[in-house]
Amino acid sequence: MLEELMIVEATIKAAEIQRDGAVYSALIGGLALGVGVFASWRTALHLQRVARLMETRKDVYLSLAASYSEMVTEIYLVMHDIKNNVPKVTQAIINFSKNVDKAIFICETDTKVEIVNFLKVFEVFCEALRADLNELSRLANELDDLSNQSDMLIKKFNDAMRVYDEVWMENPKSERVPNILNYTDAQLKRNNENIELIVKKEDELNHCKKTTEPHIDELVKELNSKVVIVTYKLRRELGAETDINLDTEINSRFNSD
Protein backbone atom coordinates (compact mmCIF):
# COMPACT_ATOMS: atom_id res chain seq x y z
CA MET A 1 0.00 0.00 0.00
CA LEU A 2 2.77 2.38 0.96
CA GLU A 3 4.56 1.57 -2.21
CA GLU A 4 1.44 2.36 -4.25
CA LEU A 5 1.07 5.74 -2.52
CA MET A 6 4.64 6.60 -3.30
CA ILE A 7 4.10 5.73 -6.95
CA VAL A 8 1.02 7.93 -7.08
CA GLU A 9 2.88 10.80 -5.42
CA ALA A 10 5.78 10.46 -7.86
CA THR A 11 3.34 10.45 -10.75
CA ILE A 12 1.67 13.61 -9.46
CA LYS A 13 5.02 15.36 -9.04
CA ALA A 14 6.06 14.34 -12.53
CA ALA A 15 2.84 15.74 -13.90
CA GLU A 16 3.37 18.98 -12.01
CA ILE A 17 6.91 19.25 -13.33
CA GLN A 18 5.70 18.58 -16.86
CA ARG A 19 2.96 21.17 -16.40
CA ASP A 20 5.39 23.78 -15.10
CA GLY A 21 7.75 23.02 -17.98
CA ALA A 22 4.97 23.51 -20.48
CA VAL A 23 4.04 26.82 -18.87
CA TYR A 24 7.61 28.02 -18.87
CA SER A 25 8.05 26.89 -22.47
CA ALA A 26 4.91 28.75 -23.44
CA LEU A 27 6.12 31.88 -21.68
CA ILE A 28 9.52 31.71 -23.29
CA GLY A 29 7.97 31.00 -26.68
CA GLY A 30 5.53 33.88 -26.24
CA LEU A 31 8.32 36.20 -25.17
CA ALA A 32 10.44 35.15 -28.14
CA LEU A 33 7.51 35.67 -30.47
CA GLY A 34 6.82 39.08 -28.93
CA VAL A 35 10.44 40.10 -29.28
CA GLY A 36 10.44 38.86 -32.87
CA VAL A 37 7.28 40.79 -33.71
CA PHE A 38 8.64 43.93 -32.06
CA ALA A 39 11.95 43.58 -33.92
CA SER A 40 10.10 43.05 -37.20
CA TRP A 41 7.95 46.11 -36.49
CA ARG A 42 11.01 48.21 -35.69
CA THR A 43 12.74 46.99 -38.85
CA ALA A 44 9.68 47.70 -40.97
CA LEU A 45 9.32 51.14 -39.40
CA HIS A 46 12.98 51.90 -40.07
CA LEU A 47 12.66 50.76 -43.67
CA GLN A 48 9.56 52.93 -44.10
CA ARG A 49 11.41 55.93 -42.73
CA VAL A 50 14.37 55.27 -45.00
CA ALA A 51 12.04 54.90 -47.98
CA ARG A 52 10.21 58.14 -47.14
CA LEU A 53 13.50 59.96 -46.68
CA MET A 54 14.78 58.64 -50.00
CA GLU A 55 11.58 59.67 -51.77
CA THR A 56 11.74 63.14 -50.22
CA ARG A 57 15.37 63.50 -51.21
CA LYS A 58 14.57 62.44 -54.75
CA ASP A 59 11.85 65.09 -55.06
CA VAL A 60 14.05 67.81 -53.55
CA TYR A 61 17.11 66.95 -55.62
CA LEU A 62 15.16 66.73 -58.88
CA SER A 63 13.56 70.11 -58.15
CA LEU A 64 17.02 71.50 -57.44
CA ALA A 65 18.37 70.21 -60.76
CA ALA A 66 15.34 71.55 -62.65
CA SER A 67 15.62 74.99 -61.05
CA TYR A 68 19.33 75.18 -61.87
CA SER A 69 18.62 74.33 -65.51
CA GLU A 70 15.82 76.93 -65.61
CA MET A 71 18.09 79.58 -64.11
CA VAL A 72 20.84 78.99 -66.67
CA THR A 73 18.30 79.01 -69.51
CA GLU A 74 16.81 82.33 -68.37
CA ILE A 75 20.30 83.84 -68.13
CA TYR A 76 21.10 82.88 -71.71
CA LEU A 77 17.74 84.24 -72.92
CA VAL A 78 18.12 87.61 -71.22
CA MET A 79 19.72 89.31 -74.24
CA HIS A 80 16.66 88.67 -76.42
CA ASP A 81 14.39 90.85 -74.31
CA ILE A 82 16.29 92.59 -71.54
CA LYS A 83 13.39 94.51 -70.03
CA ASN A 84 11.13 91.47 -69.66
CA ASN A 85 13.75 88.77 -69.09
CA VAL A 86 15.83 90.35 -66.32
CA PRO A 87 12.96 89.92 -63.80
CA LYS A 88 12.68 86.29 -64.95
CA VAL A 89 16.37 85.76 -64.24
CA THR A 90 15.94 87.26 -60.77
CA GLN A 91 12.99 84.97 -60.02
CA ALA A 92 14.85 81.93 -61.36
CA ILE A 93 17.79 82.69 -59.03
CA ILE A 94 15.38 83.00 -56.09
CA ASN A 95 13.74 79.66 -56.93
CA PHE A 96 17.11 77.93 -57.23
CA SER A 97 18.25 79.41 -53.91
CA LYS A 98 15.11 78.09 -52.18
CA ASN A 99 15.74 74.60 -53.54
CA VAL A 100 19.36 74.78 -52.39
CA ASP A 101 18.14 75.52 -48.87
CA LYS A 102 15.86 72.46 -49.00
CA ALA A 103 18.70 70.27 -50.23
CA ILE A 104 21.03 71.45 -47.45
CA PHE A 105 18.38 70.61 -44.87
CA ILE A 106 17.93 67.01 -46.03
CA CYS A 107 21.26 65.91 -47.53
CA GLU A 108 24.17 63.98 -46.02
CA THR A 109 26.94 65.88 -44.24
CA ASP A 110 29.60 65.39 -46.92
CA THR A 111 27.14 66.57 -49.57
CA LYS A 112 26.30 69.59 -47.44
CA VAL A 113 29.98 70.55 -47.36
CA GLU A 114 30.15 70.51 -51.16
CA ILE A 115 26.94 72.54 -51.46
CA VAL A 116 28.31 75.17 -49.08
CA ASN A 117 31.52 75.36 -51.12
CA PHE A 118 29.43 75.78 -54.25
CA LEU A 119 27.38 78.56 -52.63
CA LYS A 120 30.54 80.58 -52.07
CA VAL A 121 31.19 80.49 -55.82
CA PHE A 122 27.50 81.13 -56.50
CA GLU A 123 27.58 84.28 -54.37
CA VAL A 124 30.44 85.71 -56.45
CA PHE A 125 28.60 84.66 -59.61
CA CYS A 126 25.44 86.50 -58.55
CA GLU A 127 27.32 89.69 -57.74
CA ALA A 128 29.06 89.72 -61.13
CA LEU A 129 25.84 88.86 -62.94
CA ARG A 130 23.92 91.54 -61.05
CA ALA A 131 26.41 94.20 -62.15
CA ASP A 132 26.08 93.13 -65.80
CA LEU A 133 22.29 92.96 -65.71
CA ASN A 134 21.98 96.31 -63.94
CA GLU A 135 23.94 98.03 -66.69
CA LEU A 136 21.93 96.31 -69.41
CA SER A 137 18.68 97.20 -67.66
CA ARG A 138 19.72 100.82 -67.27
CA LEU A 139 20.48 101.22 -70.97
CA ALA A 140 17.37 99.28 -72.02
CA ASN A 141 15.14 101.41 -69.78
CA GLU A 142 16.68 104.64 -71.05
CA LEU A 143 16.13 103.47 -74.63
CA ASP A 144 12.56 102.56 -73.81
CA ASP A 145 11.97 106.01 -72.29
CA LEU A 146 13.32 107.71 -75.42
CA SER A 147 11.11 105.53 -77.62
CA ASN A 148 8.08 106.45 -75.53
CA GLN A 149 8.96 110.13 -75.87
CA SER A 150 9.21 109.73 -79.61
CA ASP A 151 5.80 108.06 -79.73
CA MET A 152 4.35 110.94 -77.69
CA LEU A 153 5.86 113.58 -80.01
CA ILE A 154 4.54 111.80 -83.08
CA LYS A 155 1.08 111.63 -81.50
CA LYS A 156 1.18 115.37 -80.76
CA PHE A 157 2.21 116.02 -84.36
CA ASN A 158 -0.61 113.87 -85.75
CA ASP A 159 -3.18 115.49 -83.44
CA ALA A 160 -2.01 118.96 -84.54
CA MET A 161 -2.25 118.01 -88.22
CA ARG A 162 -5.84 116.86 -87.73
CA VAL A 163 -6.65 120.21 -86.16
CA TYR A 164 -4.86 121.95 -89.02
CA ASP A 165 -6.96 120.11 -91.60
CA GLU A 166 -10.19 121.07 -89.82
CA VAL A 167 -9.20 124.74 -89.46
CA TRP A 168 -7.91 125.02 -93.02
CA MET A 169 -11.10 123.51 -94.42
CA GLU A 170 -13.18 126.05 -92.51
CA ASN A 171 -10.98 129.06 -93.27
CA PRO A 172 -7.61 128.70 -95.05
CA LYS A 173 -6.73 132.26 -94.00
CA SER A 174 -7.40 131.68 -90.32
CA GLU A 175 -4.82 133.10 -87.91
CA ARG A 176 -4.62 129.66 -86.29
CA VAL A 177 -3.07 128.08 -89.37
CA PRO A 178 0.46 129.56 -88.94
CA ASN A 179 0.39 128.80 -85.22
CA ILE A 180 -0.54 125.20 -85.85
CA LEU A 181 2.19 124.85 -88.47
CA ASN A 182 4.75 126.33 -86.08
CA TYR A 183 3.64 123.84 -83.44
CA THR A 184 3.95 120.88 -85.79
CA ASP A 185 7.39 122.04 -86.91
CA ALA A 186 8.47 122.22 -83.28
CA GLN A 187 7.24 118.66 -82.62
CA LEU A 188 9.06 117.38 -85.69
CA LYS A 189 12.26 119.10 -84.60
CA ARG A 190 12.04 117.69 -81.10
CA ASN A 191 11.35 114.22 -82.48
CA ASN A 192 14.35 114.40 -84.83
CA GLU A 193 16.55 115.34 -81.89
CA ASN A 194 15.00 112.48 -79.92
CA ILE A 195 15.68 110.03 -82.75
CA GLU A 196 19.36 110.99 -82.66
CA LEU A 197 19.39 110.18 -78.96
CA ILE A 198 17.66 106.86 -79.66
CA VAL A 199 20.29 105.89 -82.24
CA LYS A 200 23.07 106.81 -79.83
CA LYS A 201 21.46 104.86 -76.99
CA GLU A 202 20.94 101.83 -79.25
CA ASP A 203 24.63 101.89 -80.08
CA GLU A 204 25.48 101.99 -76.37
CA LEU A 205 23.15 99.09 -75.65
CA ASN A 206 24.48 96.98 -78.52
CA HIS A 207 28.06 97.63 -77.42
CA CYS A 208 27.15 96.64 -73.87
CA LYS A 209 25.54 93.43 -75.16
CA LYS A 210 28.66 92.53 -77.14
CA THR A 211 30.92 92.97 -74.12
CA THR A 212 28.52 91.52 -71.55
CA GLU A 213 27.39 88.38 -73.34
CA PRO A 214 30.84 86.72 -73.40
CA HIS A 215 31.34 87.67 -69.76
CA ILE A 216 28.03 86.10 -68.74
CA ASP A 217 28.91 83.02 -70.77
CA GLU A 218 32.19 82.66 -68.87
CA LEU A 219 30.40 83.13 -65.55
CA VAL A 220 27.93 80.35 -66.35
CA LYS A 221 30.69 77.99 -67.52
CA GLU A 222 32.59 78.61 -64.29
CA LEU A 223 29.45 77.90 -62.29
CA ASN A 224 28.81 74.69 -64.26
CA SER A 225 32.31 73.46 -63.49
CA LYS A 226 31.70 73.91 -59.76
CA VAL A 227 28.27 72.27 -59.72
CA VAL A 228 29.61 68.92 -61.05
CA ILE A 229 30.77 67.69 -57.64
CA VAL A 230 27.44 68.64 -56.06
CA THR A 231 25.55 66.76 -58.77
CA TYR A 232 27.79 63.74 -58.20
CA LYS A 233 27.09 63.75 -54.45
CA LEU A 234 23.34 64.13 -54.89
CA ARG A 235 23.11 61.33 -57.45
CA ARG A 236 25.18 59.06 -55.25
CA GLU A 237 22.81 59.63 -52.33
CA LEU A 238 19.93 58.52 -54.55
CA GLY A 239 21.79 55.32 -55.43
CA ALA A 240 22.53 56.23 -59.04
CA GLU A 241 25.71 54.93 -60.59
CA THR A 242 27.91 57.92 -61.27
CA ASP A 243 31.50 58.64 -62.22
CA ILE A 244 32.86 62.01 -61.11
CA ASN A 245 35.70 61.87 -63.63
CA LEU A 246 33.32 61.17 -66.51
CA ASP A 247 30.93 63.89 -65.31
CA THR A 248 33.80 66.37 -65.18
CA GLU A 249 34.97 65.41 -68.67
CA ILE A 250 31.46 65.78 -70.12
CA ASN A 251 31.07 69.18 -68.48
CA SER A 252 34.45 70.31 -69.83
CA ARG A 253 33.47 69.26 -73.35
CA PHE A 254 30.17 71.09 -73.03
CA ASN A 255 31.84 74.29 -71.77
CA SER A 256 34.43 74.20 -74.54
CA ASP A 257 31.75 74.26 -77.25
Tab-separated table of C-alpha atoms in Angstrom:
chain	number	residue	atom	x	y	z
A	1	MET	CA	0.000	0.000	0.000
A	2	LEU	CA	2.774	2.383	0.956
A	3	GLU	CA	4.564	1.565	-2.214
A	4	GLU	CA	1.443	2.360	-4.250
A	5	LEU	CA	1.066	5.743	-2.517
A	6	MET	CA	4.645	6.601	-3.298
A	7	ILE	CA	4.101	5.726	-6.950
A	8	VAL	CA	1.015	7.929	-7.084
A	9	GLU	CA	2.876	10.798	-5.420
A	10	ALA	CA	5.777	10.460	-7.863
A	11	THR	CA	3.336	10.451	-10.745
A	12	ILE	CA	1.668	13.609	-9.459
A	13	LYS	CA	5.023	15.364	-9.041
A	14	ALA	CA	6.065	14.345	-12.529
A	15	ALA	CA	2.842	15.736	-13.897
A	16	GLU	CA	3.371	18.978	-12.011
A	17	ILE	CA	6.911	19.246	-13.328
A	18	GLN	CA	5.697	18.579	-16.857
A	19	ARG	CA	2.959	21.174	-16.397
A	20	ASP	CA	5.392	23.784	-15.104
A	21	GLY	CA	7.754	23.017	-17.983
A	22	ALA	CA	4.972	23.512	-20.481
A	23	VAL	CA	4.036	26.823	-18.873
A	24	TYR	CA	7.611	28.023	-18.873
A	25	SER	CA	8.049	26.889	-22.466
A	26	ALA	CA	4.913	28.749	-23.440
A	27	LEU	CA	6.116	31.882	-21.680
A	28	ILE	CA	9.523	31.706	-23.290
A	29	GLY	CA	7.970	31.001	-26.676
A	30	GLY	CA	5.528	33.880	-26.241
A	31	LEU	CA	8.317	36.199	-25.172
A	32	ALA	CA	10.443	35.147	-28.140
A	33	LEU	CA	7.505	35.667	-30.468
A	34	GLY	CA	6.822	39.078	-28.929
A	35	VAL	CA	10.444	40.097	-29.278
A	36	GLY	CA	10.445	38.860	-32.874
A	37	VAL	CA	7.280	40.787	-33.710
A	38	PHE	CA	8.640	43.931	-32.057
A	39	ALA	CA	11.949	43.576	-33.915
A	40	SER	CA	10.096	43.052	-37.199
A	41	TRP	CA	7.948	46.112	-36.493
A	42	ARG	CA	11.008	48.210	-35.689
A	43	THR	CA	12.744	46.992	-38.846
A	44	ALA	CA	9.681	47.704	-40.972
A	45	LEU	CA	9.324	51.144	-39.397
A	46	HIS	CA	12.980	51.901	-40.070
A	47	LEU	CA	12.663	50.764	-43.671
A	48	GLN	CA	9.564	52.926	-44.099
A	49	ARG	CA	11.413	55.934	-42.726
A	50	VAL	CA	14.374	55.267	-44.995
A	51	ALA	CA	12.036	54.900	-47.978
A	52	ARG	CA	10.206	58.143	-47.135
A	53	LEU	CA	13.505	59.963	-46.680
A	54	MET	CA	14.785	58.640	-50.004
A	55	GLU	CA	11.578	59.672	-51.768
A	56	THR	CA	11.741	63.139	-50.223
A	57	ARG	CA	15.369	63.503	-51.212
A	58	LYS	CA	14.573	62.439	-54.746
A	59	ASP	CA	11.850	65.091	-55.062
A	60	VAL	CA	14.046	67.806	-53.552
A	61	TYR	CA	17.114	66.949	-55.622
A	62	LEU	CA	15.156	66.727	-58.879
A	63	SER	CA	13.556	70.113	-58.152
A	64	LEU	CA	17.025	71.499	-57.442
A	65	ALA	CA	18.369	70.209	-60.757
A	66	ALA	CA	15.337	71.549	-62.653
A	67	SER	CA	15.616	74.994	-61.045
A	68	TYR	CA	19.335	75.185	-61.872
A	69	SER	CA	18.617	74.334	-65.509
A	70	GLU	CA	15.825	76.926	-65.605
A	71	MET	CA	18.089	79.576	-64.108
A	72	VAL	CA	20.845	78.987	-66.671
A	73	THR	CA	18.302	79.013	-69.512
A	74	GLU	CA	16.814	82.326	-68.372
A	75	ILE	CA	20.303	83.842	-68.129
A	76	TYR	CA	21.101	82.883	-71.715
A	77	LEU	CA	17.745	84.243	-72.922
A	78	VAL	CA	18.118	87.613	-71.222
A	79	MET	CA	19.717	89.307	-74.244
A	80	HIS	CA	16.662	88.669	-76.422
A	81	ASP	CA	14.388	90.855	-74.312
A	82	ILE	CA	16.286	92.590	-71.539
A	83	LYS	CA	13.392	94.510	-70.030
A	84	ASN	CA	11.130	91.471	-69.656
A	85	ASN	CA	13.749	88.774	-69.091
A	86	VAL	CA	15.828	90.353	-66.323
A	87	PRO	CA	12.957	89.920	-63.801
A	88	LYS	CA	12.678	86.287	-64.948
A	89	VAL	CA	16.371	85.760	-64.235
A	90	THR	CA	15.940	87.258	-60.774
A	91	GLN	CA	12.989	84.971	-60.022
A	92	ALA	CA	14.851	81.928	-61.357
A	93	ILE	CA	17.790	82.685	-59.029
A	94	ILE	CA	15.385	82.996	-56.091
A	95	ASN	CA	13.740	79.659	-56.934
A	96	PHE	CA	17.107	77.935	-57.230
A	97	SER	CA	18.250	79.406	-53.906
A	98	LYS	CA	15.114	78.092	-52.182
A	99	ASN	CA	15.740	74.602	-53.539
A	100	VAL	CA	19.360	74.775	-52.389
A	101	ASP	CA	18.137	75.524	-48.867
A	102	LYS	CA	15.858	72.459	-48.998
A	103	ALA	CA	18.703	70.265	-50.226
A	104	ILE	CA	21.032	71.452	-47.454
A	105	PHE	CA	18.380	70.610	-44.873
A	106	ILE	CA	17.932	67.015	-46.027
A	107	CYS	CA	21.261	65.908	-47.534
A	108	GLU	CA	24.170	63.982	-46.021
A	109	THR	CA	26.938	65.878	-44.241
A	110	ASP	CA	29.604	65.390	-46.920
A	111	THR	CA	27.138	66.565	-49.569
A	112	LYS	CA	26.298	69.587	-47.441
A	113	VAL	CA	29.981	70.547	-47.356
A	114	GLU	CA	30.152	70.511	-51.158
A	115	ILE	CA	26.943	72.544	-51.456
A	116	VAL	CA	28.307	75.174	-49.079
A	117	ASN	CA	31.518	75.364	-51.120
A	118	PHE	CA	29.430	75.782	-54.253
A	119	LEU	CA	27.381	78.558	-52.633
A	120	LYS	CA	30.538	80.580	-52.072
A	121	VAL	CA	31.187	80.487	-55.820
A	122	PHE	CA	27.503	81.127	-56.503
A	123	GLU	CA	27.579	84.282	-54.374
A	124	VAL	CA	30.445	85.707	-56.447
A	125	PHE	CA	28.604	84.664	-59.614
A	126	CYS	CA	25.438	86.497	-58.548
A	127	GLU	CA	27.322	89.689	-57.738
A	128	ALA	CA	29.062	89.724	-61.129
A	129	LEU	CA	25.840	88.858	-62.937
A	130	ARG	CA	23.918	91.543	-61.053
A	131	ALA	CA	26.413	94.199	-62.152
A	132	ASP	CA	26.083	93.131	-65.802
A	133	LEU	CA	22.288	92.964	-65.709
A	134	ASN	CA	21.980	96.305	-63.941
A	135	GLU	CA	23.943	98.026	-66.694
A	136	LEU	CA	21.928	96.306	-69.407
A	137	SER	CA	18.675	97.198	-67.656
A	138	ARG	CA	19.724	100.823	-67.266
A	139	LEU	CA	20.475	101.219	-70.967
A	140	ALA	CA	17.373	99.278	-72.021
A	141	ASN	CA	15.136	101.412	-69.777
A	142	GLU	CA	16.683	104.638	-71.050
A	143	LEU	CA	16.132	103.474	-74.629
A	144	ASP	CA	12.559	102.561	-73.805
A	145	ASP	CA	11.970	106.015	-72.290
A	146	LEU	CA	13.321	107.711	-75.423
A	147	SER	CA	11.114	105.529	-77.622
A	148	ASN	CA	8.075	106.449	-75.528
A	149	GLN	CA	8.960	110.133	-75.866
A	150	SER	CA	9.208	109.733	-79.614
A	151	ASP	CA	5.798	108.064	-79.726
A	152	MET	CA	4.351	110.938	-77.692
A	153	LEU	CA	5.857	113.578	-80.008
A	154	ILE	CA	4.535	111.804	-83.082
A	155	LYS	CA	1.085	111.630	-81.496
A	156	LYS	CA	1.176	115.374	-80.762
A	157	PHE	CA	2.208	116.024	-84.361
A	158	ASN	CA	-0.613	113.874	-85.749
A	159	ASP	CA	-3.176	115.490	-83.440
A	160	ALA	CA	-2.008	118.956	-84.542
A	161	MET	CA	-2.246	118.013	-88.219
A	162	ARG	CA	-5.836	116.856	-87.733
A	163	VAL	CA	-6.655	120.207	-86.155
A	164	TYR	CA	-4.856	121.951	-89.015
A	165	ASP	CA	-6.963	120.113	-91.604
A	166	GLU	CA	-10.188	121.070	-89.816
A	167	VAL	CA	-9.195	124.740	-89.465
A	168	TRP	CA	-7.913	125.022	-93.018
A	169	MET	CA	-11.103	123.514	-94.420
A	170	GLU	CA	-13.181	126.054	-92.506
A	171	ASN	CA	-10.977	129.061	-93.268
A	172	PRO	CA	-7.607	128.703	-95.050
A	173	LYS	CA	-6.730	132.256	-93.999
A	174	SER	CA	-7.400	131.680	-90.321
A	175	GLU	CA	-4.816	133.102	-87.912
A	176	ARG	CA	-4.616	129.664	-86.288
A	177	VAL	CA	-3.065	128.076	-89.372
A	178	PRO	CA	0.463	129.561	-88.942
A	179	ASN	CA	0.393	128.802	-85.216
A	180	ILE	CA	-0.535	125.197	-85.850
A	181	LEU	CA	2.191	124.848	-88.466
A	182	ASN	CA	4.749	126.328	-86.082
A	183	TYR	CA	3.636	123.837	-83.437
A	184	THR	CA	3.947	120.878	-85.791
A	185	ASP	CA	7.387	122.038	-86.911
A	186	ALA	CA	8.469	122.217	-83.283
A	187	GLN	CA	7.238	118.661	-82.619
A	188	LEU	CA	9.064	117.378	-85.693
A	189	LYS	CA	12.265	119.102	-84.605
A	190	ARG	CA	12.041	117.692	-81.097
A	191	ASN	CA	11.348	114.224	-82.483
A	192	ASN	CA	14.352	114.401	-84.831
A	193	GLU	CA	16.549	115.336	-81.886
A	194	ASN	CA	15.003	112.479	-79.921
A	195	ILE	CA	15.683	110.031	-82.748
A	196	GLU	CA	19.363	110.989	-82.662
A	197	LEU	CA	19.391	110.183	-78.957
A	198	ILE	CA	17.662	106.863	-79.661
A	199	VAL	CA	20.290	105.894	-82.240
A	200	LYS	CA	23.070	106.809	-79.827
A	201	LYS	CA	21.460	104.859	-76.993
A	202	GLU	CA	20.936	101.829	-79.248
A	203	ASP	CA	24.634	101.890	-80.083
A	204	GLU	CA	25.478	101.992	-76.367
A	205	LEU	CA	23.155	99.085	-75.645
A	206	ASN	CA	24.484	96.984	-78.516
A	207	HIS	CA	28.063	97.629	-77.421
A	208	CYS	CA	27.145	96.635	-73.870
A	209	LYS	CA	25.545	93.431	-75.161
A	210	LYS	CA	28.660	92.530	-77.143
A	211	THR	CA	30.920	92.971	-74.116
A	212	THR	CA	28.523	91.524	-71.545
A	213	GLU	CA	27.387	88.385	-73.342
A	214	PRO	CA	30.844	86.717	-73.396
A	215	HIS	CA	31.345	87.673	-69.760
A	216	ILE	CA	28.032	86.105	-68.740
A	217	ASP	CA	28.909	83.018	-70.766
A	218	GLU	CA	32.191	82.661	-68.867
A	219	LEU	CA	30.397	83.129	-65.553
A	220	VAL	CA	27.929	80.349	-66.352
A	221	LYS	CA	30.694	77.995	-67.524
A	222	GLU	CA	32.587	78.613	-64.285
A	223	LEU	CA	29.452	77.895	-62.289
A	224	ASN	CA	28.813	74.693	-64.261
A	225	SER	CA	32.310	73.460	-63.495
A	226	LYS	CA	31.697	73.913	-59.765
A	227	VAL	CA	28.270	72.266	-59.724
A	228	VAL	CA	29.611	68.924	-61.047
A	229	ILE	CA	30.774	67.691	-57.637
A	230	VAL	CA	27.439	68.643	-56.064
A	231	THR	CA	25.553	66.756	-58.770
A	232	TYR	CA	27.791	63.742	-58.204
A	233	LYS	CA	27.088	63.747	-54.452
A	234	LEU	CA	23.336	64.127	-54.892
A	235	ARG	CA	23.112	61.332	-57.452
A	236	ARG	CA	25.184	59.059	-55.247
A	237	GLU	CA	22.809	59.631	-52.328
A	238	LEU	CA	19.931	58.523	-54.553
A	239	GLY	CA	21.786	55.315	-55.426
A	240	ALA	CA	22.530	56.228	-59.037
A	241	GLU	CA	25.714	54.926	-60.593
A	242	THR	CA	27.914	57.921	-61.270
A	243	ASP	CA	31.499	58.640	-62.222
A	244	ILE	CA	32.863	62.011	-61.106
A	245	ASN	CA	35.703	61.871	-63.628
A	246	LEU	CA	33.318	61.165	-66.505
A	247	ASP	CA	30.930	63.892	-65.312
A	248	THR	CA	33.801	66.370	-65.178
A	249	GLU	CA	34.973	65.406	-68.670
A	250	ILE	CA	31.465	65.780	-70.117
A	251	ASN	CA	31.072	69.176	-68.477
A	252	SER	CA	34.454	70.307	-69.833
A	253	ARG	CA	33.471	69.265	-73.351
A	254	PHE	CA	30.167	71.090	-73.027
A	255	ASN	CA	31.838	74.285	-71.771
A	256	SER	CA	34.427	74.203	-74.535
A	257	ASP	CA	31.752	74.257	-77.248
